[in-house]
Coordinates of C-alpha atoms in Angstrom, one line a residue:
M869 CA -120.3 27.7 0.5
A870 CA -118.5 28.7 3.7
R871 CA -119.7 31.8 5.6
K872 CA -116.8 32.3 8.0
I873 CA -116.1 35.1 10.5
R874 CA -113.3 35.3 13.1
V875 CA -114.7 36.3 16.4
A876 CA -113.1 37.1 19.8
A877 CA -114.1 37.3 23.4
A878 CA -112.3 39.9 25.5
Q879 CA -112.3 38.8 29.1
L880 CA -111.6 41.4 31.8
G881 CA -109.9 40.5 35.1
A882 CA -110.4 42.2 38.5
T883 CA -111.8 45.7 38.4
N884 CA -112.0 47.4 41.8
R885 CA -114.7 49.8 43.1
N886 CA -112.2 52.8 43.1
D887 CA -110.3 52.0 39.9
P888 CA -110.2 55.1 37.7
R889 CA -112.3 54.7 34.6
S890 CA -109.2 55.5 32.5
K891 CA -107.4 52.5 33.9
T892 CA -110.2 50.1 32.9
L893 CA -110.5 51.7 29.5
D894 CA -106.8 51.4 28.8
R895 CA -107.1 47.6 29.5
M896 CA -110.0 47.3 27.1
L897 CA -108.1 49.1 24.4
Q898 CA -105.2 46.7 24.9
L899 CA -107.5 43.7 24.6
L900 CA -108.9 45.2 21.4
D901 CA -105.4 45.6 19.9
N902 CA -104.7 42.0 20.9
A903 CA -107.8 40.8 19.1
A904 CA -106.9 42.9 16.0
S905 CA -103.4 41.4 15.9
Q906 CA -105.2 38.0 15.6
S907 CA -107.4 39.3 12.7
A908 CA -110.6 39.2 14.7
E909 CA -113.6 40.8 12.9
L910 CA -115.9 41.0 16.0
V911 CA -114.9 41.4 19.7
L912 CA -117.3 40.9 22.6
F913 CA -116.6 42.7 25.9
P914 CA -118.3 41.8 29.2
E915 CA -121.4 43.1 31.0
T916 CA -120.9 46.5 32.7
A917 CA -117.4 46.4 31.2
F918 CA -116.3 50.0 32.0
T919 CA -116.7 49.7 35.8
T920 CA -116.6 47.2 38.6
F921 CA -119.9 45.3 39.1
F922 CA -121.4 48.0 41.3
P923 CA -124.8 46.2 41.9
R924 CA -123.0 44.2 44.6
Y925 CA -122.9 47.3 46.8
L926 CA -125.6 49.3 48.6
I927 CA -124.8 52.8 47.2
N928 CA -126.7 55.6 48.9
D929 CA -124.6 58.5 47.5
P930 CA -126.5 59.5 44.3
N931 CA -123.3 61.1 42.8
E932 CA -121.3 57.9 43.3
L933 CA -124.1 55.8 41.9
D934 CA -124.5 58.1 38.9
S935 CA -120.8 57.8 38.1
F936 CA -121.3 54.2 37.1
F937 CA -123.8 55.0 34.4
E938 CA -123.3 56.2 30.8
H939 CA -125.6 59.2 29.8
G940 CA -126.7 59.8 26.3
D941 CA -124.9 58.2 23.3
V942 CA -122.5 55.7 24.8
T943 CA -120.2 56.0 21.8
K944 CA -119.7 59.7 22.7
S945 CA -119.4 59.2 26.5
P946 CA -116.0 60.4 27.7
G947 CA -115.4 57.2 29.6
A948 CA -116.3 55.0 26.7
A949 CA -115.7 56.9 23.4
P950 CA -112.0 55.9 22.9
L951 CA -113.1 52.2 22.7
F952 CA -115.5 52.9 19.8
E953 CA -113.0 55.3 18.1
K954 CA -110.3 52.5 18.3
A955 CA -112.8 49.9 16.9
K956 CA -113.6 52.2 14.0
Q957 CA -109.9 52.9 13.4
L958 CA -109.2 49.1 13.4
G959 CA -112.3 48.2 11.4
I960 CA -113.5 45.7 14.0
D961 CA -117.1 45.4 15.2
I962 CA -117.5 45.4 19.0
S963 CA -120.3 44.5 21.4
V964 CA -120.0 45.9 24.9
G965 CA -122.1 46.0 28.1
F966 CA -122.6 49.2 30.2
A967 CA -124.9 50.7 32.7
E968 CA -127.3 53.0 30.8
A969 CA -129.0 56.1 32.1
A970 CA -131.7 56.6 29.5
D971 CA -133.0 60.0 28.4
N972 CA -136.4 59.3 30.1
G973 CA -134.7 58.9 33.5
E974 CA -134.9 55.1 33.6
R975 CA -131.8 53.0 34.1
F976 CA -130.9 49.7 32.4
N977 CA -128.2 47.1 32.3
S978 CA -127.5 47.4 28.5
S979 CA -125.3 46.3 25.7
V980 CA -124.8 47.6 22.1
Y981 CA -123.5 46.2 18.9
Y982 CA -121.2 48.8 17.2
H983 CA -120.6 48.5 13.4
A984 CA -117.1 49.8 12.7
K985 CA -117.4 50.5 9.0
S986 CA -120.4 52.7 9.4
G987 CA -119.4 54.0 12.8
S988 CA -122.9 53.4 14.1
I989 CA -124.8 51.3 16.7
L990 CA -126.7 48.6 14.8
A991 CA -128.6 47.3 17.9
K992 CA -129.1 47.8 21.6
Y993 CA -130.2 45.3 24.2
R994 CA -131.4 45.8 27.7
K995 CA -131.1 43.0 30.2
V996 CA -134.5 41.3 30.8
H997 CA -133.9 38.8 33.6
L998 CA -132.6 40.9 36.5
P999 CA -131.4 38.6 39.3
G1000 CA -131.1 39.2 43.1
D1001 CA -133.0 41.5 45.3
F1002 CA -134.0 45.1 45.9
E1003 CA -132.8 45.2 49.5
P1004 CA -129.3 44.0 50.7
F1005 CA -128.8 41.0 52.9
A1006 CA -128.8 41.6 56.6
D1007 CA -125.4 39.9 56.9
P1008 CA -122.7 42.6 56.1
E1009 CA -120.4 39.9 54.8
A1010 CA -122.8 38.6 52.3
T1011 CA -122.3 39.2 48.5
N1012 CA -125.3 41.2 47.4
Q1013 CA -126.9 41.3 44.0
L1014 CA -129.0 44.6 43.8
E1015 CA -129.7 44.8 40.1
K1016 CA -133.4 45.1 40.9
R1017 CA -132.6 48.2 42.9
Y1018 CA -130.5 50.0 40.3
F1019 CA -132.0 48.8 36.9
K1020 CA -135.4 48.5 35.3
P1021 CA -136.1 45.2 33.5
G1022 CA -135.3 45.5 29.8
D1023 CA -138.0 46.9 27.5
L1024 CA -136.5 46.1 24.1
G1025 CA -137.2 42.3 24.1
F1026 CA -134.9 39.8 22.4
Q1027 CA -134.5 41.3 18.9
A1028 CA -132.2 39.6 16.4
F1029 CA -130.5 41.8 13.8
R1030 CA -128.4 41.5 10.7
V1031 CA -124.8 42.7 10.4
P1032 CA -123.4 43.9 7.0
D1033 CA -119.8 43.4 5.8
L1034 CA -119.3 40.1 7.7
A1035 CA -119.3 36.4 6.5
D1036 CA -118.7 37.4 2.8
G1037 CA -121.4 40.0 3.0
S1038 CA -124.1 37.4 3.8
E1039 CA -125.4 39.6 6.6
P1040 CA -125.3 37.1 9.5
I1041 CA -128.1 37.2 12.1
M1042 CA -127.0 38.0 15.6
G1043 CA -128.6 38.6 19.0
M1044 CA -127.6 39.8 22.4
M1045 CA -128.3 38.8 26.0
I1046 CA -126.6 39.7 29.3
C1047 CA -125.5 37.4 32.1
N1048 CA -128.6 35.9 33.8
D1049 CA -130.5 35.9 30.5
R1050 CA -128.3 33.0 29.4
R1051 CA -129.9 30.8 32.0
W1052 CA -133.4 31.2 30.6
P1053 CA -134.2 29.0 27.5
E1054 CA -137.0 31.4 26.5
A1055 CA -134.3 34.1 25.7
W1056 CA -132.4 31.7 23.4
R1057 CA -135.6 30.4 21.8
S1058 CA -136.9 33.9 21.1
L1059 CA -133.7 34.7 19.2
S1060 CA -133.6 31.3 17.5
L1061 CA -137.1 31.8 16.2
Q1062 CA -135.6 34.8 14.3
G1063 CA -132.9 32.5 12.8
V1064 CA -130.0 33.7 15.0
E1065 CA -126.6 32.5 14.1
V1066 CA -124.4 34.2 16.7
V1067 CA -125.5 34.9 20.3
L1068 CA -123.4 37.5 22.2
C1069 CA -123.4 37.4 26.0
G1070 CA -121.3 39.3 28.5
Y1071 CA -121.5 38.4 32.1
N1072 CA -120.4 39.0 35.7
T1073 CA -121.0 35.7 37.7
A1074 CA -120.0 35.3 41.3
G1075 CA -117.7 32.4 42.2
F1076 CA -118.8 32.1 45.9
A1077 CA -122.0 33.7 47.0
P1078 CA -124.0 31.4 49.2
D1079 CA -126.5 34.0 50.4
L1080 CA -127.2 34.9 46.8
W1081 CA -127.8 31.3 45.7
G1082 CA -129.4 30.1 49.0
S1083 CA -126.7 27.5 49.4
D1084 CA -124.6 26.3 52.3
K1085 CA -122.3 29.0 53.7
N1086 CA -119.8 26.4 54.9
Q1087 CA -119.2 25.0 51.4
D1088 CA -115.7 25.0 50.0
P1089 CA -115.3 28.3 48.0
Q1090 CA -113.2 26.5 45.3
K1091 CA -115.9 23.8 44.9
A1092 CA -118.6 26.5 44.7
E1093 CA -116.6 28.3 42.0
E1094 CA -116.2 25.0 40.1
T1095 CA -120.0 24.5 40.3
A1096 CA -120.7 28.1 39.1
L1097 CA -118.3 27.5 36.1
F1098 CA -120.0 24.2 35.3
H1099 CA -123.4 25.8 35.3
H1100 CA -122.2 28.6 33.1
K1101 CA -120.7 26.3 30.4
L1102 CA -123.7 24.0 30.7
V1103 CA -126.2 26.7 29.7
M1104 CA -124.0 28.1 26.9
Q1105 CA -123.3 24.7 25.4
A1106 CA -126.8 23.2 25.8
N1107 CA -128.6 26.3 24.4
S1108 CA -126.2 26.7 21.6
Y1109 CA -126.9 23.1 20.6
M1110 CA -130.7 23.3 21.1
N1111 CA -130.9 26.5 19.0
A1112 CA -128.3 25.5 16.4
T1113 CA -126.3 28.7 16.9
F1114 CA -122.8 29.9 17.7
S1115 CA -122.4 31.8 20.9
I1116 CA -119.7 34.0 22.3
C1117 CA -119.5 34.9 26.0
A1118 CA -117.1 37.2 27.8
A1119 CA -116.6 37.4 31.5
R1120 CA -115.6 40.1 34.0
A1121 CA -113.6 37.8 36.2
G1122 CA -111.1 37.7 39.1
M1123 CA -111.2 38.9 42.7
D1124 CA -112.6 42.4 42.9
D1125 CA -111.4 44.5 45.9
G1126 CA -109.7 41.4 47.2
K1127 CA -113.0 40.0 48.3
F1128 CA -115.5 39.3 45.6
S1129 CA -114.7 36.4 43.3
L1130 CA -116.0 36.3 39.7
I1131 CA -115.6 33.2 37.5
G1132 CA -113.8 33.2 34.2
G1133 CA -114.9 30.7 31.6
S1134 CA -115.2 33.1 28.6
C1135 CA -115.7 30.8 25.6
I1136 CA -116.8 30.5 22.0
V1137 CA -119.3 27.7 21.4
G1138 CA -120.3 26.0 18.2
P1139 CA -123.8 25.0 17.0
E1140 CA -123.3 21.4 18.1
G1141 CA -122.5 22.6 21.7
D1142 CA -118.7 22.1 21.4
I1143 CA -116.4 24.6 22.9
L1144 CA -114.1 26.1 20.2
A1145 CA -112.1 28.4 22.4
E1146 CA -112.0 29.0 26.2
T1147 CA -110.0 31.3 28.5
K1148 CA -107.4 29.7 30.8
T1149 CA -107.2 32.4 33.5
V1150 CA -109.4 34.9 35.4
D1151 CA -107.2 37.8 34.1
D1152 CA -107.4 40.0 31.0
E1153 CA -107.4 37.6 28.2
V1154 CA -108.5 37.3 24.5
I1155 CA -109.7 34.1 22.8
V1156 CA -110.3 33.8 19.1
A1157 CA -112.2 31.3 16.9
D1158 CA -113.2 30.9 13.3
C1159 CA -116.9 30.3 12.9
D1160 CA -118.4 28.9 9.7
L1161 CA -122.1 30.0 10.0
E1162 CA -123.1 27.3 7.4
L1163 CA -122.6 24.8 10.3
C1164 CA -125.8 26.2 11.8
R1165 CA -127.8 24.9 8.9
Q1166 CA -127.9 21.2 9.8
G1167 CA -129.5 21.8 13.2
K1168 CA -131.8 24.5 11.9
T1169 CA -133.1 22.3 9.0
R1170 CA -133.1 18.9 10.6
T1171 CA -133.0 18.3 14.3
F1172 CA -134.4 21.7 15.2
D1173 CA -136.5 22.5 12.1
F1174 CA -139.0 24.6 14.0
A1175 CA -141.5 24.9 11.2
R1176 CA -141.9 21.1 11.0
H1177 CA -141.5 20.0 14.6
R1178 CA -142.6 22.7 17.0
R1179 CA -146.1 22.1 18.6
V1180 CA -147.1 25.5 19.9
E1181 CA -150.6 24.4 20.8
H1182 CA -149.0 22.7 23.8
Y1183 CA -146.7 25.6 24.9
K1184 CA -149.4 28.0 26.2
R1185 CA -148.4 27.5 29.8
I1186 CA -144.9 28.9 29.1
V1187 CA -146.2 32.4 28.4
D1188 CA -149.4 32.4 30.4
Q1189 CA -147.8 31.4 33.7
T1190 CA -144.8 32.7 35.6
G1191 CA -144.3 30.6 38.8
V1192 CA -145.0 27.0 39.5
V1193 CA -148.5 25.5 39.8
E1194 CA -148.2 22.0 41.0
P1195 CA -150.7 19.2 40.2
P1196 CA -153.0 18.4 43.1
K1197 CA -151.6 15.8 45.6
L1198 CA -152.9 12.3 45.6
H1199 CA -154.2 11.5 49.1
Q1200 CA -155.8 8.7 51.1
T1201 CA -159.4 9.0 52.1
N1202 CA -160.6 6.2 54.5
G1203 CA -157.8 4.1 53.0
T1204 CA -158.9 4.8 49.4
S1205 CA -157.1 6.9 46.9
A1206 CA -158.9 10.0 45.5
K1207 CA -160.8 9.2 42.3
D1208 CA -159.5 10.4 39.0
G1209 CA -160.5 14.0 38.4
E1210 CA -161.1 14.9 42.0
V1211 CA -159.3 17.9 43.3
N1212 CA -157.2 17.2 46.4
G1213 CA -158.3 19.4 49.3
D1214 CA -154.8 19.2 51.0
T1215 CA -153.1 22.0 49.0
A1216 CA -151.0 23.4 51.8
N1217 CA -147.8 23.1 49.7
A1218 CA -149.3 24.3 46.4
T1219 CA -147.5 27.3 44.8
L1220 CA -149.3 30.1 43.1
P1221 CA -148.7 31.0 39.5
N1222 CA -146.3 33.8 40.6
G1223 CA -144.4 31.6 43.1
T1224 CA -145.3 33.7 46.1
H1225 CA -147.2 31.4 48.4
D1226 CA -144.2 32.4 50.5
L1227 CA -145.0 31.7 54.2
A1228 CA -142.1 29.7 55.6
S1229 CA -144.4 27.9 58.1
R1230 CA -147.1 27.0 55.6
S1231 CA -145.8 23.5 54.6
A1232 CA -145.0 22.7 58.2
Q1233 CA -148.5 23.2 59.4
P1234 CA -151.2 20.6 59.1
S1235 CA -154.2 21.5 57.0
S1236 CA -157.3 22.5 59.0
S1237 CA -160.8 23.2 58.0
K1238 CA -160.9 25.9 60.7
K1239 CA -157.9 27.8 59.4
I1240 CA -158.7 31.2 57.9
R1241 CA -156.7 31.6 54.7
V1242 CA -156.6 35.1 53.1
L1243 CA -155.4 35.5 49.6
L1244 CA -153.5 38.8 49.2
C1245 CA -153.8 39.6 45.5
N1246 CA -151.4 42.1 44.0
P1247 CA -153.0 42.9 40.6
N1248 CA -149.8 44.3 39.2
A1249 CA -146.8 42.2 38.0
T1250 CA -144.2 43.5 40.5
K1251 CA -143.6 40.5 42.8
S1252 CA -141.5 42.5 45.3
M1253 CA -144.6 44.5 46.3
T1254 CA -146.5 41.4 47.0
E1255 CA -143.6 40.0 49.2
N1256 CA -143.4 43.3 51.1
C1257 CA -147.2 43.3 51.8
V1258 CA -147.1 39.7 53.1
K1259 CA -144.0 40.4 55.2
M1260 CA -145.5 43.5 56.8
V1261 CA -148.9 41.8 57.7
E1262 CA -147.4 38.5 59.0
P1263 CA -146.5 39.8 62.5
T1264 CA -150.1 41.0 63.1
L1265 CA -151.8 37.7 62.4
P1266 CA -153.5 35.4 64.9
P1267 CA -152.3 31.8 65.0
D1268 CA -155.3 30.5 63.0
V1269 CA -154.8 32.9 60.1
E1270 CA -152.6 32.5 57.1
V1271 CA -152.0 35.1 54.4
V1272 CA -150.8 33.9 51.0
G1273 CA -149.4 36.3 48.3
F1274 CA -150.4 36.3 44.7
T1275 CA -148.8 38.5 42.0
S1276 CA -150.7 38.9 38.7
P1277 CA -148.9 37.3 35.8
A1278 CA -148.2 38.9 32.4
P1279 CA -149.6 40.7 30.6
A1280 CA -150.5 42.6 33.7
P1281 CA -148.6 45.9 34.0
S1282 CA -145.8 46.3 36.5
A1283 CA -147.6 49.2 38.1
I1284 CA -151.2 50.5 38.1
E1285 CA -151.2 54.2 37.4
G1286 CA -154.3 54.8 35.4
N1287 CA -157.5 53.2 34.1
F1288 CA -155.7 51.3 31.3
D1289 CA -153.4 49.6 33.8
N1290 CA -156.5 49.0 36.0
I1291 CA -158.4 47.1 33.3
M1292 CA -155.4 45.2 32.0
S1293 CA -154.3 44.1 35.4
A1294 CA -157.8 43.0 36.4
A1295 CA -158.2 40.8 33.3
A1296 CA -154.8 39.2 33.8
A1297 CA -155.4 38.5 37.5
A1298 CA -159.0 37.3 37.2
R1299 CA -158.2 34.7 34.5
T1300 CA -155.5 33.2 36.8
L1301 CA -157.4 33.5 40.1
I1302 CA -160.6 31.7 39.1
P1303 CA -158.9 28.2 38.8
I1304 CA -156.8 29.0 41.9
Q1305 CA -159.8 29.7 44.0
A1306 CA -161.6 26.7 42.7
R1307 CA -158.6 24.5 43.8
E1308 CA -157.5 26.3 47.0
G1309 CA -160.8 27.6 48.4
Y1310 CA -159.4 30.7 50.2
S1311 CA -161.6 32.1 53.0
A1312 CA -161.4 35.7 51.7
I1313 CA -159.5 37.8 49.1
L1314 CA -157.8 41.2 49.5
V1315 CA -157.1 43.2 46.4
A1316 CA -153.8 45.0 47.3
C1317 CA -154.2 48.0 45.0
Y1318 CA -155.1 51.4 46.6
S1319 CA -158.0 52.3 44.2
D1320 CA -161.5 51.4 43.4
H1321 CA -160.0 48.5 41.4
A1322 CA -162.1 46.7 38.8
L1323 CA -160.9 43.3 40.1
I1324 CA -162.8 43.8 43.4
R1325 CA -166.2 43.7 41.6
M1326 CA -165.1 41.0 39.3
L1327 CA -164.1 38.7 42.2
R1328 CA -167.3 39.6 44.1
E1329 CA -169.3 38.4 41.1
E1330 CA -167.3 35.2 40.7
F1331 CA -166.9 34.1 44.4
D1332 CA -169.1 34.1 47.5
V1333 CA -166.2 34.7 49.9
P1334 CA -165.6 38.3 51.2
V1335 CA -163.6 40.5 48.9
I1336 CA -162.3 44.0 49.6
G1337 CA -159.7 46.4 48.3
I1338 CA -157.1 48.0 50.5
M1339 CA -158.4 51.5 49.8
E1340 CA -162.0 50.7 50.9
A1341 CA -160.7 48.8 54.0
S1342 CA -158.4 51.7 55.0
L1343 CA -161.2 54.2 54.7
F1344 CA -163.5 52.1 56.9
A1345 CA -160.7 52.0 59.5
A1346 CA -159.8 55.7 59.2
R1347 CA -163.5 56.7 59.5
T1348 CA -163.7 54.6 62.7
L1349 CA -160.5 56.0 64.3
G1350 CA -161.0 59.7 63.5
A1351 CA -163.4 62.3 62.3
R1352 CA -161.3 63.4 59.4
F1353 CA -158.8 61.4 57.3
G1354 CA -156.2 62.3 54.7
I1355 CA -154.6 60.2 52.0
V1356 CA -150.9 60.1 51.1
A1357 CA -151.1 59.5 47.3
T1358 CA -148.3 58.6 44.9
S1359 CA -148.8 60.6 41.7
N1360 CA -150.9 63.6 40.7
R1361 CA -153.2 61.3 38.7
S1362 CA -153.6 59.1 41.8
K1363 CA -154.6 62.2 43.7
V1364 CA -157.5 62.8 41.3
M1365 CA -158.5 59.1 41.2
H1366 CA -158.4 58.8 45.0
T1367 CA -160.6 61.9 45.4
D1368 CA -163.2 60.4 43.0
A1369 CA -163.1 57.0 44.8
V1370 CA -163.6 58.7 48.2
R1371 CA -166.7 60.3 46.7
H1372 CA -167.9 57.0 45.3
Y1373 CA -167.5 55.4 48.7
G1374 CA -169.7 58.1 50.2
M1375 CA -166.9 59.5 52.5
E1376 CA -166.2 62.8 50.9
G1377 CA -167.5 64.7 53.9
F1378 CA -164.9 63.0 56.2
C1379 CA -161.9 63.6 53.9
A1380 CA -159.5 66.4 55.0
G1381 CA -157.6 66.0 51.7
V1382 CA -155.6 63.9 49.3
E1383 CA -152.0 65.0 48.6
S1384 CA -149.6 63.7 46.0
C1385 CA -146.0 62.7 46.5
N1386 CA -145.4 63.2 42.8
L1387 CA -143.9 59.7 42.5
G1388 CA -144.6 56.8 40.3
V1389 CA -145.5 53.5 41.9
L1390 CA -142.2 51.9 41.0
D1391 CA -140.3 55.0 42.3
L1392 CA -141.2 53.8 45.8
E1393 CA -138.7 51.0 45.2
R1394 CA -136.3 52.5 42.7
K1395 CA -135.6 55.9 44.1
P1396 CA -133.3 56.3 47.1
R1397 CA -135.3 55.2 50.1
Q1398 CA -134.4 58.3 52.2
Q1399 CA -135.6 60.6 49.4
V1400 CA -138.9 58.7 49.1
L1401 CA -139.5 58.8 52.9
G1402 CA -138.7 62.5 53.1
I1403 CA -141.3 63.3 50.4
M1404 CA -143.9 61.1 52.2
Q1405 CA -143.2 62.8 55.5
E1406 CA -143.6 66.2 54.0
V1407 CA -147.0 65.2 52.5
A1408 CA -148.0 63.7 55.9
R1409 CA -147.3 67.0 57.6
T1410 CA -149.3 68.9 55.0
L1411 CA -152.3 66.7 55.5
V1412 CA -152.1 67.0 59.3
G1413 CA -152.0 70.8 58.8
K1414 CA -155.3 70.5 56.9
G1415 CA -157.0 68.8 59.8
A1416 CA -156.4 65.1 59.1
E1417 CA -156.6 63.0 62.3
V1418 CA -155.9 59.8 60.5
L1419 CA -153.6 59.2 57.5
T1420 CA -153.9 56.4 55.0
L1421 CA -151.1 55.2 52.7
G1422 CA -152.3 55.4 49.2
C1423 CA -150.4 52.6 47.6
A1424 CA -149.6 48.9 48.5
G1425 CA -146.0 49.7 47.8
M1426 CA -146.0 52.0 50.8
T1427 CA -146.8 49.3 53.3
D1428 CA -143.3 49.2 54.8
M1429 CA -143.2 53.0 55.3
V1430 CA -145.7 53.3 58.0
A1431 CA -143.1 54.1 60.7
A1432 CA -141.7 57.1 58.8
V1433 CA -145.2 58.6 58.2
K1434 CA -146.1 58.1 61.9
E1435 CA -142.9 59.9 62.9
A1436 CA -143.9 62.9 60.7
A1437 CA -147.6 62.9 61.7
G1438 CA -147.0 62.9 65.4
E1439 CA -148.3 60.7 68.2
D1440 CA -151.8 62.1 68.2
V1441 CA -152.4 61.2 64.6
Q1442 CA -153.2 57.6 63.5
V1443 CA -151.7 56.1 60.4
V1444 CA -153.5 53.2 58.6
D1445 CA -151.8 50.8 56.3
G1446 CA -154.6 49.5 53.9
V1447 CA -153.0 46.0 53.7
V1448 CA -153.1 45.4 57.4
A1449 CA -156.5 47.0 57.7
G1450 CA -157.8 44.9 54.8
V1451 CA -156.6 41.6 56.1
H1452 CA -158.1 42.2 59.5
H1453 CA -161.3 43.5 58.1
L1454 CA -161.7 40.2 56.2
I1455 CA -160.7 38.1 59.2
G1456 CA -163.6 39.7 61.1
L1457 CA -166.1 39.1 58.3
V1458 CA -165.0 35.4 58.0
R1459 CA -165.4 34.9 61.7
L1460 CA -168.9 36.4 61.5
G1461 CA -169.7 33.9 58.7
G1462 CA -170.0 36.6 56.2
K1463 CA -170.4 35.8 52.4
T1464 CA -170.8 38.0 49.4
A1465 CA -174.5 38.4 48.6
K1466 CA -175.6 36.9 45.3
S1467 CA -179.2 38.1 45.0
G1468 CA -178.3 41.3 43.1
L1469 CA -175.3 43.2 41.7
Y1470 CA -172.8 40.5 42.6
A1471 CA -174.7 37.6 41.0
S1472 CA -172.2 35.7 38.8
S1473 CA -172.3 36.2 35.0
A1474 CA -170.6 32.8 34.4
I1475 CA -173.8 31.0 33.4
G1476 CA -174.6 33.8 30.9
R1477 CA -171.1 33.7 29.4
K1478 CA -171.4 29.9 29.0
L1479 CA -174.8 30.2 27.2
R1480 CA -173.3 32.8 24.9
G1481 CA -170.5 30.4 24.1
Q1482 CA -168.0 32.9 25.6
E1483 CA -166.2 30.8 28.2
Y1484 CA -163.0 32.8 27.4
I1485 CA -161.8 32.9 31.0

């Protein structure tokens, strides 16, 4: 028995930065009327459909930035409500992407599925795979992608949902993703494991953006656009086939502001990977196709019958590991290959599980037994913090020292703002670090979290190399450089925790105070930079007024803000970045031949775990 629905993709052409919202909305209403005239039952609109793709711009004006976001119920938002009202009037379901300002203050790149007959939102999705960077490129002519600056990664997962009143009332199963998500097979498989029959995906994809892709700036723009279009259709067709599902994708296309090219290629794809309909332009355009959802059955019950054919016992790496971990290199030793099972000592090109080995010169340098290699371990899961720490410490390094970044993999939290985060991040990091250290043999390890972090003691137990956290290292430096120190903390809870840690380290008598910036850890990246720096400078002045002669920065995320704090503190006050202090503290210990003592508290418990049959790490 056929289960047919007629679906449409509504492609939007160029939308400029200063286009009135009403102009774009009128175009969307015309596209909806066009789809209705062709008897469409469901219309998909693109990602951030109501505005230009604003993440390409560095926007410092908070009012302008806020104007791109929808607040509260998007179906009631003045700049969007007419679309939902028209859909209800026509009896057509719609899915549309928009920039969401959530009630809790977070911002997301979102989409919703609106059910016309009930006049309600059936499902909401928030984009998970945010591409690009937090900071813009140095080249003013480059095309930026600043979604990491303006949005938080989605927190709703890939949740399939049923839709009533379609396909003869059979309640077809649908799922949503946005733009970059379509390039990640995990997103498709997550929906497919819920039986998805239609995947909806709006997108804004650059046609020519060599800085963004890391490709040749001299390439032919037309050729680059053809390649981008090929990659787009490749992932839509291949994933539709591998998950036996229909898919609909709608582009925001054209040449925005006469400068930024976006590909078209809106299409409707069948469960065998065949394109059923495709746009022919990069302008406003509607395509329509009839989809018989029964055609998904063959793939779901034969070729991709997951229940019979999937072998999940071999897929653990997919969810336990983020970046690439290469197998050890084969090498020649006195003309003889390494024996099977031996670990290659030449791992200069190995990549850590988060992908942040990250020193450009690393692969070009010959390995040397005399080289001091410090592992900078960020126990939270925010890779940009790791990268900033490595970037800031690099200029201070002697030629024989290398610092390698590590970001804790999931399920580590993205920020450490309490004891729960502390313990979760320590467990996630330790399980990954033990095999890495066995293979790489780092000279020392720095835990880049400004706290008395649990991971510090865990690593001291497991390894004999020196291990220190950035808080302890910064306090040693501060105590050396001045009689009284102050700590610039992030949140009010951090203030309490830092005060307790200072007492634990026995330095309470040297502490002039701990003052809070009243910021979350991720606010250091997400809030406007000038606002964050202004708050930190005010806190610095308060601590100096309390008698602090040295200031320490109470978060690894503050590592690139030293200059602003120095400016506020004055030339007679020293400012210590715990990351730099920690790296150089460890370098000194390694040069002295220092090791972690194993006769007492830091004796490893690994043998005991093995005897108990608890080799869970």
